[in-house]
Tab-separated table of C-alpha atoms in Angstrom:
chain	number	residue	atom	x	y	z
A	1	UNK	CA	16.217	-14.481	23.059
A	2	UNK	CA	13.852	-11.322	22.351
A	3	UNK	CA	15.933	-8.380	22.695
A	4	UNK	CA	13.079	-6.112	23.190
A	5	UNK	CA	9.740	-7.168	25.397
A	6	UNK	CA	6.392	-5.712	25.050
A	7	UNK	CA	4.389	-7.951	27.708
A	8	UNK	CA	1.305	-5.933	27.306
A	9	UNK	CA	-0.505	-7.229	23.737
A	10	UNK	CA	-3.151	-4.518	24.161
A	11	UNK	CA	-4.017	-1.754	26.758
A	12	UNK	CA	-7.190	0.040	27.554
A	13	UNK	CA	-7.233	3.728	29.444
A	14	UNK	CA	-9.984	6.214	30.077
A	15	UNK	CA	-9.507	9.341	28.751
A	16	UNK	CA	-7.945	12.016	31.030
A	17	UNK	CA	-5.945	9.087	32.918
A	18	UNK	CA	-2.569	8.266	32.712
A	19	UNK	CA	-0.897	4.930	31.648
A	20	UNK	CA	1.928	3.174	31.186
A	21	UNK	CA	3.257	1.035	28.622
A	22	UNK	CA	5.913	-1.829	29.538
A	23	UNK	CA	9.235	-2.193	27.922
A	24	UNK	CA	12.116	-4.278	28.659
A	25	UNK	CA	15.007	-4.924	27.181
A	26	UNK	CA	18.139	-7.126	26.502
A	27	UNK	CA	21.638	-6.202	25.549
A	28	UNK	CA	25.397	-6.651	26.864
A	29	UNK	CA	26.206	-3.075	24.983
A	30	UNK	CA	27.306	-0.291	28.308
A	31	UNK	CA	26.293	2.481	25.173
A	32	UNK	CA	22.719	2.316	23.666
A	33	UNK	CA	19.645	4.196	23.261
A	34	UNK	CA	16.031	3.317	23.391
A	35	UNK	CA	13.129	5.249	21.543
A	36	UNK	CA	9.232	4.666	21.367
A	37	UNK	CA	7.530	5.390	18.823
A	38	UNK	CA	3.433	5.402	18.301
A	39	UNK	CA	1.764	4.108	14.886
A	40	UNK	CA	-1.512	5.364	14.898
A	41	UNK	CA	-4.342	3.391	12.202
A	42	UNK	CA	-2.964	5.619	9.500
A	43	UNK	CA	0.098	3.554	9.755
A	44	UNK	CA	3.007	6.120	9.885
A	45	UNK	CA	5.602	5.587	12.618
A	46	UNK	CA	5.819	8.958	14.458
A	47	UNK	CA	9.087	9.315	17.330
A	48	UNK	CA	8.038	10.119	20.782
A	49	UNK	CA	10.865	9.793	23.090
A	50	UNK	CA	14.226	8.879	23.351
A	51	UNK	CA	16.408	7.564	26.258
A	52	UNK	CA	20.311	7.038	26.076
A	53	UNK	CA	22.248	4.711	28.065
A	54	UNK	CA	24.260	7.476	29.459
A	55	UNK	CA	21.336	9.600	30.238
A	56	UNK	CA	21.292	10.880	33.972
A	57	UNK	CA	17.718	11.730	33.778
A	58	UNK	CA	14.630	10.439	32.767
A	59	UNK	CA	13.563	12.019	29.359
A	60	UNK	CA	10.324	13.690	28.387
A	61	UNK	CA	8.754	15.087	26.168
A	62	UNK	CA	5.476	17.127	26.670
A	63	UNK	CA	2.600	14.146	28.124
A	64	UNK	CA	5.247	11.453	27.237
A	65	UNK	CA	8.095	10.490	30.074
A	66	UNK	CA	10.372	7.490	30.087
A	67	UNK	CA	10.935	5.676	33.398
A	68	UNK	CA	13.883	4.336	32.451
A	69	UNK	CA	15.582	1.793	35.174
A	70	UNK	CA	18.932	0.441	33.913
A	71	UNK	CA	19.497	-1.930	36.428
A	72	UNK	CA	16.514	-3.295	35.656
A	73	UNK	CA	16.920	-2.801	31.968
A	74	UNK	CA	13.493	-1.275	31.518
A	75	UNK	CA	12.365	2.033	29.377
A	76	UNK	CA	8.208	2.325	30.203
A	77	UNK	CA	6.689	5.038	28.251
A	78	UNK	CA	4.301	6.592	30.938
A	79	UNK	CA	1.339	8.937	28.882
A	80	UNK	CA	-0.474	11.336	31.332
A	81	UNK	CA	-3.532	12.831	30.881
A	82	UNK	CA	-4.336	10.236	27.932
A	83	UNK	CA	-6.635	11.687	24.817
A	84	UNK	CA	-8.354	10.074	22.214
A	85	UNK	CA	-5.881	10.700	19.665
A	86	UNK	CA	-3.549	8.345	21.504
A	87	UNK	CA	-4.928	5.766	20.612
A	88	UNK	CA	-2.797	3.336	18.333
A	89	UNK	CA	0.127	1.141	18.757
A	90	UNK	CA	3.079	1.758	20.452
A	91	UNK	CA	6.432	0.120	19.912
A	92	UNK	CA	9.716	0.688	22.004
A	93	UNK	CA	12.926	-0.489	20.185
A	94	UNK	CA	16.517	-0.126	21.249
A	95	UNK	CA	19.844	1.304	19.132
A	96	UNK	CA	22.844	-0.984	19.870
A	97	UNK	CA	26.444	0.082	19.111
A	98	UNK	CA	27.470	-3.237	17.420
A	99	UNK	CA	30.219	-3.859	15.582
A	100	UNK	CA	31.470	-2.309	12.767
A	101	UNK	CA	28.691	0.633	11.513
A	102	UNK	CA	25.427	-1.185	12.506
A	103	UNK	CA	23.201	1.358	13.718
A	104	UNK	CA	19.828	-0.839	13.409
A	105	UNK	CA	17.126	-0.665	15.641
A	106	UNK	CA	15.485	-3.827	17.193
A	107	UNK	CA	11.681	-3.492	17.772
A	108	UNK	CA	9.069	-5.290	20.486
A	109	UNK	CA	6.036	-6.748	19.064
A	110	UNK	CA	4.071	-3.213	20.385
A	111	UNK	CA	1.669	-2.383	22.502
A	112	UNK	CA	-2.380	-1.673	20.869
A	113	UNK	CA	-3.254	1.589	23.674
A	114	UNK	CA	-6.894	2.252	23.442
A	115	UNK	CA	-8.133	5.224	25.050
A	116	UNK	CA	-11.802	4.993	25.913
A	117	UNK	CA	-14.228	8.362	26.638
B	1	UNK	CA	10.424	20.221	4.989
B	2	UNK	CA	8.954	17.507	3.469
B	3	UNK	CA	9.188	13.680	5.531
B	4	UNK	CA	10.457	10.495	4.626
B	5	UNK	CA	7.934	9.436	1.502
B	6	UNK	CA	7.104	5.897	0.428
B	7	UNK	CA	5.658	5.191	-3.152
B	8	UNK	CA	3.199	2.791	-3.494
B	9	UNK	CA	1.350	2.866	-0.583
B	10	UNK	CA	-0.154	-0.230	-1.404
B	11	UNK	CA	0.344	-2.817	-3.953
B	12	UNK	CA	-1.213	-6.451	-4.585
B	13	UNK	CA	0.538	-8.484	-6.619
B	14	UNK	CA	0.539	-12.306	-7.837
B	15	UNK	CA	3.439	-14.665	-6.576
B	16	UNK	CA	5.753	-15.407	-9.033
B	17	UNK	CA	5.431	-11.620	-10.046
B	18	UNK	CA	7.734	-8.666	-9.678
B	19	UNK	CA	7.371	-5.458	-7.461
B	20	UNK	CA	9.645	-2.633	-6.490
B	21	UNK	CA	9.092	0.186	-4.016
B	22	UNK	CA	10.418	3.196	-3.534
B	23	UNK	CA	11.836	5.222	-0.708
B	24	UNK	CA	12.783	9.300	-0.741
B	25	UNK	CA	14.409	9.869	2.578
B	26	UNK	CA	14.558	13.257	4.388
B	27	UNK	CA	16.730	15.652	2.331
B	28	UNK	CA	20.495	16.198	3.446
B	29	UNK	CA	20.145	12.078	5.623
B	30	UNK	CA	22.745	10.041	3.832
B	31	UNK	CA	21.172	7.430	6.065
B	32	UNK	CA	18.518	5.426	4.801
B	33	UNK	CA	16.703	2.154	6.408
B	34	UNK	CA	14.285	-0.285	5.128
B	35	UNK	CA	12.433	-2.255	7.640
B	36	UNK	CA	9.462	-4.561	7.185
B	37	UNK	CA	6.818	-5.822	9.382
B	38	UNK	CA	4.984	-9.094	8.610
B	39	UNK	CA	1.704	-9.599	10.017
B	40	UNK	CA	1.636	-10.333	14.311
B	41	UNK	CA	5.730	-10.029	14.035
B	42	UNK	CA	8.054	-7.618	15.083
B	43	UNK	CA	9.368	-4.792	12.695
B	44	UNK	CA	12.607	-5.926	11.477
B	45	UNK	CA	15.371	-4.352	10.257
B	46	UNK	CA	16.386	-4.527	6.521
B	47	UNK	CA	19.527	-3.217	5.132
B	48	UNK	CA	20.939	0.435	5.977
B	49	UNK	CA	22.816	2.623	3.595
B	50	UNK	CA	24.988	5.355	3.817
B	51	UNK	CA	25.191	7.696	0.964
B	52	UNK	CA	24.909	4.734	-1.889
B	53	UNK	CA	26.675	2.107	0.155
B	54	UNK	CA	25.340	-0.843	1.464
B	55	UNK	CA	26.616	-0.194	5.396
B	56	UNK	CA	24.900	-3.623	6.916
B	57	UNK	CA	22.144	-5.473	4.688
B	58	UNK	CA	22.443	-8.479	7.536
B	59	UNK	CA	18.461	-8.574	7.788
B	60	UNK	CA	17.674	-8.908	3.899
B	61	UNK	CA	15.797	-12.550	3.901
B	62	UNK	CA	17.411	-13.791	0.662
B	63	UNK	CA	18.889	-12.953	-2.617
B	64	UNK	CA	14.834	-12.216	-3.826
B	65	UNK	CA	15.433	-9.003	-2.563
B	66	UNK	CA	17.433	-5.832	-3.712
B	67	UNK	CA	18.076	-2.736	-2.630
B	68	UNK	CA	19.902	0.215	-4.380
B	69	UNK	CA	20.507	3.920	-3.941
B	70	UNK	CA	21.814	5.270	-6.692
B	71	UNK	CA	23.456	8.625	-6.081
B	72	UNK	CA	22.953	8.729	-3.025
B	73	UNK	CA	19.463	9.862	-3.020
B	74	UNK	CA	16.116	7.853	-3.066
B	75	UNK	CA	16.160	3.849	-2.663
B	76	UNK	CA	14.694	1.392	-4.107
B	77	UNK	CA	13.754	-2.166	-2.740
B	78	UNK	CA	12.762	-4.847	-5.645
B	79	UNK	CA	11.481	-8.132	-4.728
B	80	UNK	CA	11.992	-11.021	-7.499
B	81	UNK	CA	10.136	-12.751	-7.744
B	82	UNK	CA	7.549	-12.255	-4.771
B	83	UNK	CA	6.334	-14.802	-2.507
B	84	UNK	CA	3.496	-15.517	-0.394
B	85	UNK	CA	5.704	-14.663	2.575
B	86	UNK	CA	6.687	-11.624	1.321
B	87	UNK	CA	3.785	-10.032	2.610
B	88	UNK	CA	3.977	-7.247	5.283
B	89	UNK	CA	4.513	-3.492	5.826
B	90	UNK	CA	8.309	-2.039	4.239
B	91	UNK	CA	8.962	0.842	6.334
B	92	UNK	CA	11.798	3.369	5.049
B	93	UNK	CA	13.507	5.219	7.814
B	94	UNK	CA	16.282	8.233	7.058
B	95	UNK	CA	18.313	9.510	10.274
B	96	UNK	CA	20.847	12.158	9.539
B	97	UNK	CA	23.710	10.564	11.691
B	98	UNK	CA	24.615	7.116	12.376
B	99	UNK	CA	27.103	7.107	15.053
B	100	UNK	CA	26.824	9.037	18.106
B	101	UNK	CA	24.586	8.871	21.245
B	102	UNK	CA	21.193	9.929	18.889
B	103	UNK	CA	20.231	9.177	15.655
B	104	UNK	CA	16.669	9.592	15.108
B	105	UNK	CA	15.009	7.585	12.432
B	106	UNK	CA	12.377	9.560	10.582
B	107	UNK	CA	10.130	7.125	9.309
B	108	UNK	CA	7.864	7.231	6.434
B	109	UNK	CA	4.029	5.918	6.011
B	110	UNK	CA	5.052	2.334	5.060
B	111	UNK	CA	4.869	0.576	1.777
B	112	UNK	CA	1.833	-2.602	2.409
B	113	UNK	CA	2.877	-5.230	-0.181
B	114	UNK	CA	0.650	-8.028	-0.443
B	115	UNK	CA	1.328	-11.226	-2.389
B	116	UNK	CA	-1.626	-13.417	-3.424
């Protein structure tokens, strides 16, 4: 079973608008974290957010938020006032406390965000 | 302060052939990552290191692949010999803890390794 689910292959915005980017996920761990992070066409992985288990509140940063619903076990990244320059893909993955020192993250397949004029 | 850097960017080589790539992490993370990303797939974790140990090398695909880090310091991930499926992005990643409630993974710009 997918541990981490991007439904949304590709998404289109206008620019100025904001949008949200779907992420669910899968794990038994009570203590984990879950971070998005954008690859624009360049192809570098840049961090944008991160949301622990634990965390009382919703975390943002700048135009970036995280709805984050445990109970549902879902992390959306929500993008406000979208500009061109966000544009690329987006990919949530998720930090699991396993066993022993395993510290990997587990991706989704991403999200392509185009942001039309 | 310089990023996580990833030497080549690109490389094409021929299956059967030979190809290692290179990873400087952030200076002062003794943790380094490799992941790779084959085309329409998910990124998937490689190996992780601490310092020059192997910590967790559960997602290496097969003894075709090897990873070092000798002192400590940059990595290196050689592929022997390379085959068609080999082909994808190798992303390094460097956090400067492990444990703990955060760890961000600074990634660098990707390695894209194609095999012909």
């Amino acid at each position: 079973a997918q541990k981490i689910t991007q439904t949304q292959p590709g998404m289109f915005v206008q620019e100025k608008e904001a949008v949200t980017l779907d992420c669910t996920y899968d794990t038994s761990d009570p203590s984990y974290g879950l971070f998005w992070y954008k690859q624009p066409s360049s192809g570098e992985m840049i961090f944008l957010i991160y949301q622990g288990s634990y965390d009382q509140q919703n975390a943002t940063e700048g135009r970036y938020s995280l709805n984050f619903q445990k109970a549902r076990k879902s992390a959306n990244l929500v993008i406000s006032a979208s500009q061109l320059g966000d544009s690329a893909m987006y990919f949530c993955a998720m930090r699991e406390k396993g066993g022993g020192s395993n510290y990997k993250l587990t991706f989704g397949k991403g999200t392509l965000l185009t942001v039309n004029p | 302060e310089a990023g996580v850097t990833q030497f080549p960017s690109h490389s094409v080589i021929e299956k059967g052939q030979t190809v290692t790539l290179r990873c400087d992490p952030i200076s002062g993370h003794d943790n380094l990552y490799w992941y790779r990303r084959v085309m329409g797939k998910e990124i998937k974790f490689l190996l992780h290191f601490v310092k020059e140990s192997k910590q967790d090398e559960s997602g290496m695909p097969n003894n075709r692949f090897l990873a070092e880090r000798t002192g400590g310091t940059y990595s290196t991930l050689k592929v022997q010999p390379a085959e068609l499926e080999d082909s994808g992005v190798y992303f390094c990643a460097s956090s400067l803890h492990a444990s703990g409630s955060y760890n961000e993974q600074f990634f660098g710009p990707g390695t894209r390794l194609t095999v012909l």
